[in-house]
């Protein structure tokens, strides 16, 4: 009994149309490709290849069949893999589970924050949220970043108190240049350092200067920046009026200060 491939050879060798021959060849190639195993992913749908072969036909201007050929279509698993690599490189992988959907908003002030953040995530305006700790600032900022990333916008995550020393390395500007130019940057815990007698953090001139360099570049180039801090925007204006004014101006209505008295010490779940 003839196998599938034997039948294909007979068709190719017979006097049939170009369309029939190319269809037989393409189906042959598709069968071989889709039966192989790859090591790109662990996906059972594409057997780890990352692509699935299909056969498509070509018609002339009159709608008559001309020929067939095999095409490779990307499997959804390859997209997931790419997004995972992108998240790892951007530093947001630990924050991927924080979304708008699992942000608990029971009180009106929580609902207002969520509504503002969801609106902000769809545009290029800056977002600043500062003040009372334990109110979900990191969660809501991460949700904005994740939304941007899912919409194919390049993002990066910076923990200010961990990364500021790297930024102050005058011999290597690689890190700050990447943070300057990425489409969307999240600066977490801006100016987080032990407080002094005036209840403001003990910052050095290089701390402020390098932060100013980063903020000012992104301000001038209109690059979306998301910032969370234990300081309010009023506190930041006291530390450096020029820097604070750039944040406030760029964030506009998306500037949120969480005052302990107003919140009555209520925390997000």
mmCIF file of C-alpha atoms in Angstrom:
data_model
loop_
_atom_site.group_PDB
_atom_site.id
_atom_site.type_symbol
_atom_site.label_atom_id
_atom_site.label_comp_id
_atom_site.label_asym_id
_atom_site.label_seq_id
_atom_site.Cartn_x
_atom_site.Cartn_y
_atom_site.Cartn_z
ATOM 1 C CA UNK A 1 0.000 0.000 0.000
ATOM 2 C CA UNK A 2 1.338 3.394 -0.948
ATOM 3 C CA UNK A 3 2.404 5.670 1.889
ATOM 4 C CA UNK A 4 1.612 9.367 1.961
ATOM 5 C CA UNK A 5 5.067 10.188 0.663
ATOM 6 C CA UNK A 6 4.811 7.575 -2.133
ATOM 7 C CA UNK A 7 1.594 9.197 -3.270
ATOM 8 C CA UNK A 8 3.268 12.594 -3.188
ATOM 9 C CA UNK A 9 6.110 11.374 -5.429
ATOM 10 C CA UNK A 10 3.628 9.911 -7.936
ATOM 11 C CA UNK A 11 1.786 13.221 -8.112
ATOM 12 C CA UNK A 12 5.021 15.161 -8.633
ATOM 13 C CA UNK A 13 6.106 12.799 -11.449
ATOM 14 C CA UNK A 14 2.723 12.831 -13.185
ATOM 15 C CA UNK A 15 1.440 15.398 -15.657
ATOM 16 C CA UNK A 16 -0.608 17.537 -13.305
ATOM 17 C CA UNK A 17 -0.915 21.274 -12.717
ATOM 18 C CA UNK A 18 1.730 23.381 -11.015
ATOM 19 C CA UNK A 19 -0.725 24.004 -8.194
ATOM 20 C CA UNK A 20 -1.217 20.279 -7.525
ATOM 21 C CA UNK A 21 2.518 19.594 -7.617
ATOM 22 C CA UNK A 22 3.443 22.461 -5.286
ATOM 23 C CA UNK A 23 0.627 21.487 -2.940
ATOM 24 C CA UNK A 24 1.968 17.949 -2.704
ATOM 25 C CA UNK A 25 5.514 19.189 -2.089
ATOM 26 C CA UNK A 26 4.349 21.732 0.513
ATOM 27 C CA UNK A 27 2.230 19.183 2.376
ATOM 28 C CA UNK A 28 5.236 16.885 2.368
ATOM 29 C CA UNK A 29 7.451 19.621 3.867
ATOM 30 C CA UNK A 30 4.797 20.562 6.422
ATOM 31 C CA UNK A 31 4.421 16.964 7.551
ATOM 32 C CA UNK A 32 8.173 16.594 8.029
ATOM 33 C CA UNK A 33 8.578 19.923 9.844
ATOM 34 C CA UNK A 34 5.639 19.452 12.218
ATOM 35 C CA UNK A 35 6.811 15.972 13.155
ATOM 36 C CA UNK A 36 10.207 17.182 14.361
ATOM 37 C CA UNK A 37 10.946 18.139 17.968
ATOM 38 C CA UNK A 38 12.654 21.377 18.986
ATOM 39 C CA UNK A 39 14.238 22.744 22.145
ATOM 40 C CA UNK A 40 13.013 26.357 22.081
ATOM 41 C CA UNK A 41 10.218 25.729 24.594
ATOM 42 C CA UNK A 42 8.372 22.900 26.348
ATOM 43 C CA UNK A 43 5.182 23.506 24.376
ATOM 44 C CA UNK A 44 3.289 20.332 23.314
ATOM 45 C CA UNK A 45 1.435 22.236 20.590
ATOM 46 C CA UNK A 46 4.562 22.961 18.518
ATOM 47 C CA UNK A 47 6.701 20.224 20.110
ATOM 48 C CA UNK A 48 9.121 22.853 21.378
ATOM 49 C CA UNK A 49 10.009 24.293 17.967
ATOM 50 C CA UNK A 50 8.371 27.666 18.544
ATOM 51 C CA UNK A 51 6.790 27.574 15.067
ATOM 52 C CA UNK A 52 4.055 25.574 13.331
ATOM 53 C CA UNK A 53 4.133 24.863 9.601
ATOM 54 C CA UNK A 54 1.069 25.517 7.435
ATOM 55 C CA UNK A 55 0.366 25.304 3.706
ATOM 56 C CA UNK A 56 -1.118 28.313 1.931
ATOM 57 C CA UNK A 57 -2.203 28.779 -1.672
ATOM 58 C CA UNK A 58 -1.499 31.582 -4.124
ATOM 59 C CA UNK A 59 -3.985 32.817 -6.725
ATOM 60 C CA UNK A 60 -3.625 34.951 -9.827
ATOM 61 C CA UNK A 61 -5.529 38.184 -10.496
ATOM 62 C CA UNK A 62 -8.479 36.183 -11.797
ATOM 63 C CA UNK A 63 -8.721 34.092 -8.675
ATOM 64 C CA UNK A 64 -7.285 30.931 -10.194
ATOM 65 C CA UNK A 65 -5.021 28.701 -8.110
ATOM 66 C CA UNK A 66 -1.353 29.034 -9.126
ATOM 67 C CA UNK A 67 0.755 27.268 -6.551
ATOM 68 C CA UNK A 68 1.124 26.349 -2.883
ATOM 69 C CA UNK A 69 3.936 26.884 -0.428
ATOM 70 C CA UNK A 70 4.741 26.181 3.199
ATOM 71 C CA UNK A 71 4.881 28.988 5.765
ATOM 72 C CA UNK A 72 5.949 29.002 9.406
ATOM 73 C CA UNK A 73 3.674 30.665 11.929
ATOM 74 C CA UNK A 74 4.916 31.586 15.374
ATOM 75 C CA UNK A 75 3.420 29.529 18.191
ATOM 76 C CA UNK A 76 2.068 31.512 21.151
ATOM 77 C CA UNK A 77 4.634 29.818 23.417
ATOM 78 C CA UNK A 78 7.449 31.719 21.699
ATOM 79 C CA UNK A 79 5.729 35.010 22.482
ATOM 80 C CA UNK A 80 5.456 33.994 26.145
ATOM 81 C CA UNK A 81 9.144 33.083 26.185
ATOM 82 C CA UNK A 82 10.097 36.423 24.658
ATOM 83 C CA UNK A 83 7.985 38.323 27.189
ATOM 84 C CA UNK A 84 9.637 36.368 30.019
ATOM 85 C CA UNK A 85 13.121 37.244 28.757
ATOM 86 C CA UNK A 86 12.107 40.873 28.349
ATOM 87 C CA UNK A 87 10.752 40.962 31.913
ATOM 88 C CA UNK A 88 13.943 39.421 33.275
ATOM 89 C CA UNK A 89 16.132 41.935 31.416
ATOM 90 C CA UNK A 90 14.002 44.874 32.523
ATOM 91 C CA UNK A 91 14.145 43.827 36.176
ATOM 92 C CA UNK A 92 10.366 43.601 36.581
ATOM 93 C CA UNK A 93 10.063 39.820 36.836
ATOM 94 C CA UNK A 94 9.420 39.878 40.637
ATOM 95 C CA UNK A 95 6.607 42.375 40.026
ATOM 96 C CA UNK A 96 4.753 40.538 37.245
ATOM 97 C CA UNK A 97 2.114 39.181 39.635
ATOM 98 C CA UNK A 98 1.086 42.705 40.661
ATOM 99 C CA UNK A 99 -1.741 43.801 38.357
ATOM 100 C CA UNK A 100 -4.773 46.072 38.422
ATOM 101 C CA UNK A 101 -6.965 42.974 38.653
ATOM 102 C CA UNK A 102 -5.505 41.845 41.992
ATOM 103 C CA UNK A 103 -5.132 45.327 43.487
ATOM 104 C CA UNK A 104 -7.578 45.359 46.407
ATOM 105 C CA UNK A 105 -9.558 48.614 46.484
ATOM 106 C CA UNK A 106 -12.160 48.684 49.268
ATOM 107 C CA UNK A 107 -11.974 52.321 50.395
ATOM 108 C CA UNK A 108 -12.777 55.307 48.180
ATOM 109 C CA UNK A 109 -9.188 56.574 48.292
ATOM 110 C CA UNK A 110 -7.973 53.151 47.095
ATOM 111 C CA UNK A 111 -10.507 53.171 44.252
ATOM 112 C CA UNK A 112 -9.402 56.668 43.246
ATOM 113 C CA UNK A 113 -5.755 55.565 43.113
ATOM 114 C CA UNK A 114 -6.647 52.534 41.006
ATOM 115 C CA UNK A 115 -8.753 54.593 38.584
ATOM 116 C CA UNK A 116 -5.982 57.164 38.145
ATOM 117 C CA UNK A 117 -3.357 54.454 37.649
ATOM 118 C CA UNK A 118 -5.443 52.602 35.057
ATOM 119 C CA UNK A 119 -5.941 55.845 33.146
ATOM 120 C CA UNK A 120 -2.244 56.698 33.419
ATOM 121 C CA UNK A 121 -1.126 53.267 32.166
ATOM 122 C CA UNK A 122 -2.716 53.958 28.785
ATOM 123 C CA UNK A 123 -0.738 57.153 28.147
ATOM 124 C CA UNK A 124 2.691 58.764 28.365
ATOM 125 C CA UNK A 125 2.130 61.024 31.382
ATOM 126 C CA UNK A 126 4.333 60.517 34.425
ATOM 127 C CA UNK A 127 2.918 58.966 37.598
ATOM 128 C CA UNK A 128 4.012 59.825 41.135
ATOM 129 C CA UNK A 129 2.701 58.305 44.348
ATOM 130 C CA UNK A 130 4.332 59.097 47.677
ATOM 131 C CA UNK A 131 3.754 59.157 51.412
ATOM 132 C CA UNK A 132 2.409 56.617 53.876
ATOM 133 C CA UNK A 133 4.112 53.227 53.644
ATOM 134 C CA UNK A 134 2.098 50.026 53.315
ATOM 135 C CA UNK A 135 -0.540 51.571 51.077
ATOM 136 C CA UNK A 136 0.182 49.552 47.943
ATOM 137 C CA UNK A 137 2.374 52.096 46.153
ATOM 138 C CA UNK A 138 4.700 49.464 44.680
ATOM 139 C CA UNK A 139 1.756 47.306 43.622
ATOM 140 C CA UNK A 140 -0.050 50.077 41.738
ATOM 141 C CA UNK A 141 3.154 51.306 40.043
ATOM 142 C CA UNK A 142 4.041 47.737 39.058
ATOM 143 C CA UNK A 143 0.584 47.341 37.525
ATOM 144 C CA UNK A 144 1.248 50.390 35.354
ATOM 145 C CA UNK A 145 4.617 48.997 34.307
ATOM 146 C CA UNK A 146 3.153 45.576 33.528
ATOM 147 C CA UNK A 147 0.408 47.150 31.406
ATOM 148 C CA UNK A 148 3.012 49.067 29.423
ATOM 149 C CA UNK A 149 5.158 45.963 28.968
ATOM 150 C CA UNK A 150 2.207 43.891 27.733
ATOM 151 C CA UNK A 151 1.595 46.571 25.127
ATOM 152 C CA UNK A 152 5.119 46.124 23.739
ATOM 153 C CA UNK A 153 6.613 49.205 25.397
ATOM 154 C CA UNK A 154 10.200 48.847 26.631
ATOM 155 C CA UNK A 155 10.265 49.128 30.431
ATOM 156 C CA UNK A 156 12.831 49.041 33.210
ATOM 157 C CA UNK A 157 12.578 48.830 36.986
ATOM 158 C CA UNK A 158 14.952 50.693 39.302
ATOM 159 C CA UNK A 159 15.114 50.390 43.103
ATOM 160 C CA UNK A 160 16.528 53.805 43.974
ATOM 161 C CA UNK A 161 18.353 52.990 47.222
ATOM 162 C CA UNK A 162 19.966 49.903 45.654
ATOM 163 C CA UNK A 163 20.885 51.392 42.289
ATOM 164 C CA UNK A 164 21.923 54.951 43.165
ATOM 165 C CA UNK A 165 25.495 53.884 43.945
ATOM 166 C CA UNK A 166 25.770 52.270 40.509
ATOM 167 C CA UNK A 167 24.586 55.523 38.960
ATOM 168 C CA UNK A 168 27.279 57.439 40.848
ATOM 169 C CA UNK A 169 30.035 55.315 39.256
ATOM 170 C CA UNK A 170 31.641 57.942 37.035
ATOM 171 C CA UNK A 171 33.766 55.312 35.264
ATOM 172 C CA UNK A 172 30.773 53.387 33.937
ATOM 173 C CA UNK A 173 27.776 55.239 32.495
ATOM 174 C CA UNK A 174 26.215 52.120 30.981
ATOM 175 C CA UNK A 175 23.466 51.724 33.595
ATOM 176 C CA UNK A 176 22.365 55.334 33.784
ATOM 177 C CA UNK A 177 22.325 55.646 29.994
ATOM 178 C CA UNK A 178 19.955 52.664 29.753
ATOM 179 C CA UNK A 179 17.728 54.103 32.482
ATOM 180 C CA UNK A 180 17.732 57.491 30.796
ATOM 181 C CA UNK A 181 16.538 56.237 27.437
ATOM 182 C CA UNK A 182 14.126 53.371 28.123
ATOM 183 C CA UNK A 183 10.546 54.119 27.032
ATOM 184 C CA UNK A 184 9.047 53.606 30.497
ATOM 185 C CA UNK A 185 11.039 53.668 33.750
ATOM 186 C CA UNK A 186 9.757 52.812 37.233
ATOM 187 C CA UNK A 187 11.817 54.341 40.066
ATOM 188 C CA UNK A 188 10.834 52.584 43.288
ATOM 189 C CA UNK A 189 11.449 54.152 46.733
ATOM 190 C CA UNK A 190 12.912 57.414 45.482
ATOM 191 C CA UNK A 191 15.251 59.014 48.081
ATOM 192 C CA UNK A 192 14.827 56.146 50.547
ATOM 193 C CA UNK A 193 17.556 56.747 53.138
ATOM 194 C CA UNK A 194 17.627 57.154 56.948
ATOM 195 C CA UNK A 195 16.056 60.431 58.046
ATOM 196 C CA UNK A 196 17.853 63.304 59.684
ATOM 197 C CA UNK A 197 16.701 65.825 62.279
ATOM 198 C CA UNK A 198 14.429 67.610 59.793
ATOM 199 C CA UNK A 199 12.570 64.318 59.088
ATOM 200 C CA UNK A 200 13.982 64.335 55.550
ATOM 201 C CA UNK A 201 16.435 61.676 54.319
ATOM 202 C CA UNK A 202 20.180 62.250 54.724
ATOM 203 C CA UNK A 203 21.134 62.603 51.074
ATOM 204 C CA UNK A 204 24.545 63.433 49.658
ATOM 205 C CA UNK A 205 25.083 65.898 46.837
ATOM 206 C CA UNK A 206 25.921 63.031 44.411
ATOM 207 C CA UNK A 207 22.648 61.307 45.414
ATOM 208 C CA UNK A 208 20.681 64.367 44.339
ATOM 209 C CA UNK A 209 22.869 65.273 41.357
ATOM 210 C CA UNK A 210 22.650 61.826 39.715
ATOM 211 C CA UNK A 211 18.926 61.604 40.361
ATOM 212 C CA UNK A 212 18.531 65.074 38.845
ATOM 213 C CA UNK A 213 20.531 63.993 35.775
ATOM 214 C CA UNK A 214 18.230 61.005 35.254
ATOM 215 C CA UNK A 215 14.972 62.846 35.952
ATOM 216 C CA UNK A 216 15.923 65.907 33.897
ATOM 217 C CA UNK A 217 16.908 63.854 30.853
ATOM 218 C CA UNK A 218 13.625 61.980 30.897
ATOM 219 C CA UNK A 219 11.728 65.231 31.506
ATOM 220 C CA UNK A 220 13.344 66.960 28.521
ATOM 221 C CA UNK A 221 12.801 63.952 26.267
ATOM 222 C CA UNK A 222 9.221 63.341 27.423
ATOM 223 C CA UNK A 223 9.871 59.719 28.421
ATOM 224 C CA UNK A 224 7.269 58.125 30.696
ATOM 225 C CA UNK A 225 8.464 57.785 34.291
ATOM 226 C CA UNK A 226 6.646 56.110 37.191
ATOM 227 C CA UNK A 227 7.847 56.991 40.708
ATOM 228 C CA UNK A 228 6.989 55.755 44.184
ATOM 229 C CA UNK A 229 8.442 57.146 47.391
ATOM 230 C CA UNK A 230 7.850 57.306 51.139
ATOM 231 C CA UNK A 231 8.175 61.074 50.674
ATOM 232 C CA UNK A 232 5.355 63.257 49.415
ATOM 233 C CA UNK A 233 5.887 65.560 46.459
ATOM 234 C CA UNK A 234 6.046 68.421 49.000
ATOM 235 C CA UNK A 235 8.969 66.687 50.740
ATOM 236 C CA UNK A 236 10.818 66.262 47.451
ATOM 237 C CA UNK A 237 10.304 69.939 46.618
ATOM 238 C CA UNK A 238 12.010 70.793 49.929
ATOM 239 C CA UNK A 239 14.985 68.571 49.050
ATOM 240 C CA UNK A 240 15.395 69.968 45.529
ATOM 241 C CA UNK A 241 12.790 72.350 44.197
ATOM 242 C CA UNK A 242 13.861 72.022 40.575
ATOM 243 C CA UNK A 243 13.754 68.220 40.630
ATOM 244 C CA UNK A 244 10.455 68.124 42.497
ATOM 245 C CA UNK A 245 8.858 70.633 40.127
ATOM 246 C CA UNK A 246 9.810 68.533 37.105
ATOM 247 C CA UNK A 247 8.138 65.482 38.627
ATOM 248 C CA UNK A 248 5.050 67.452 39.640
ATOM 249 C CA UNK A 249 4.750 69.154 36.250
ATOM 250 C CA UNK A 250 5.184 65.921 34.287
ATOM 251 C CA UNK A 251 2.774 63.903 36.446
ATOM 252 C CA UNK A 252 0.126 66.621 36.708
ATOM 253 C CA UNK A 253 -3.130 65.120 37.967
ATOM 254 C CA UNK A 254 -1.318 61.788 38.414
ATOM 255 C CA UNK A 255 0.573 63.188 41.424
ATOM 256 C CA UNK A 256 -0.654 61.414 44.571
ATOM 257 C CA UNK A 257 0.432 62.134 48.153
ATOM 258 C CA UNK A 258 -0.841 59.721 50.804
ATOM 259 C CA UNK A 259 -1.137 61.555 54.107
ATOM 260 C CA UNK A 260 -1.220 59.403 57.245
ATOM 261 C CA UNK A 261 -3.943 61.462 58.927
ATOM 262 C CA UNK A 262 -6.216 61.364 55.878
ATOM 263 C CA UNK A 263 -5.833 57.621 55.537
ATOM 264 C CA UNK A 264 -6.527 57.103 59.250
ATOM 265 C CA UNK A 265 -3.783 54.492 59.250
ATOM 266 C CA UNK A 266 -5.762 52.198 56.947
ATOM 267 C CA UNK A 267 -3.596 49.879 54.863
ATOM 268 C CA UNK A 268 -4.266 48.085 51.615
ATOM 269 C CA UNK A 269 -4.956 44.360 51.924
#
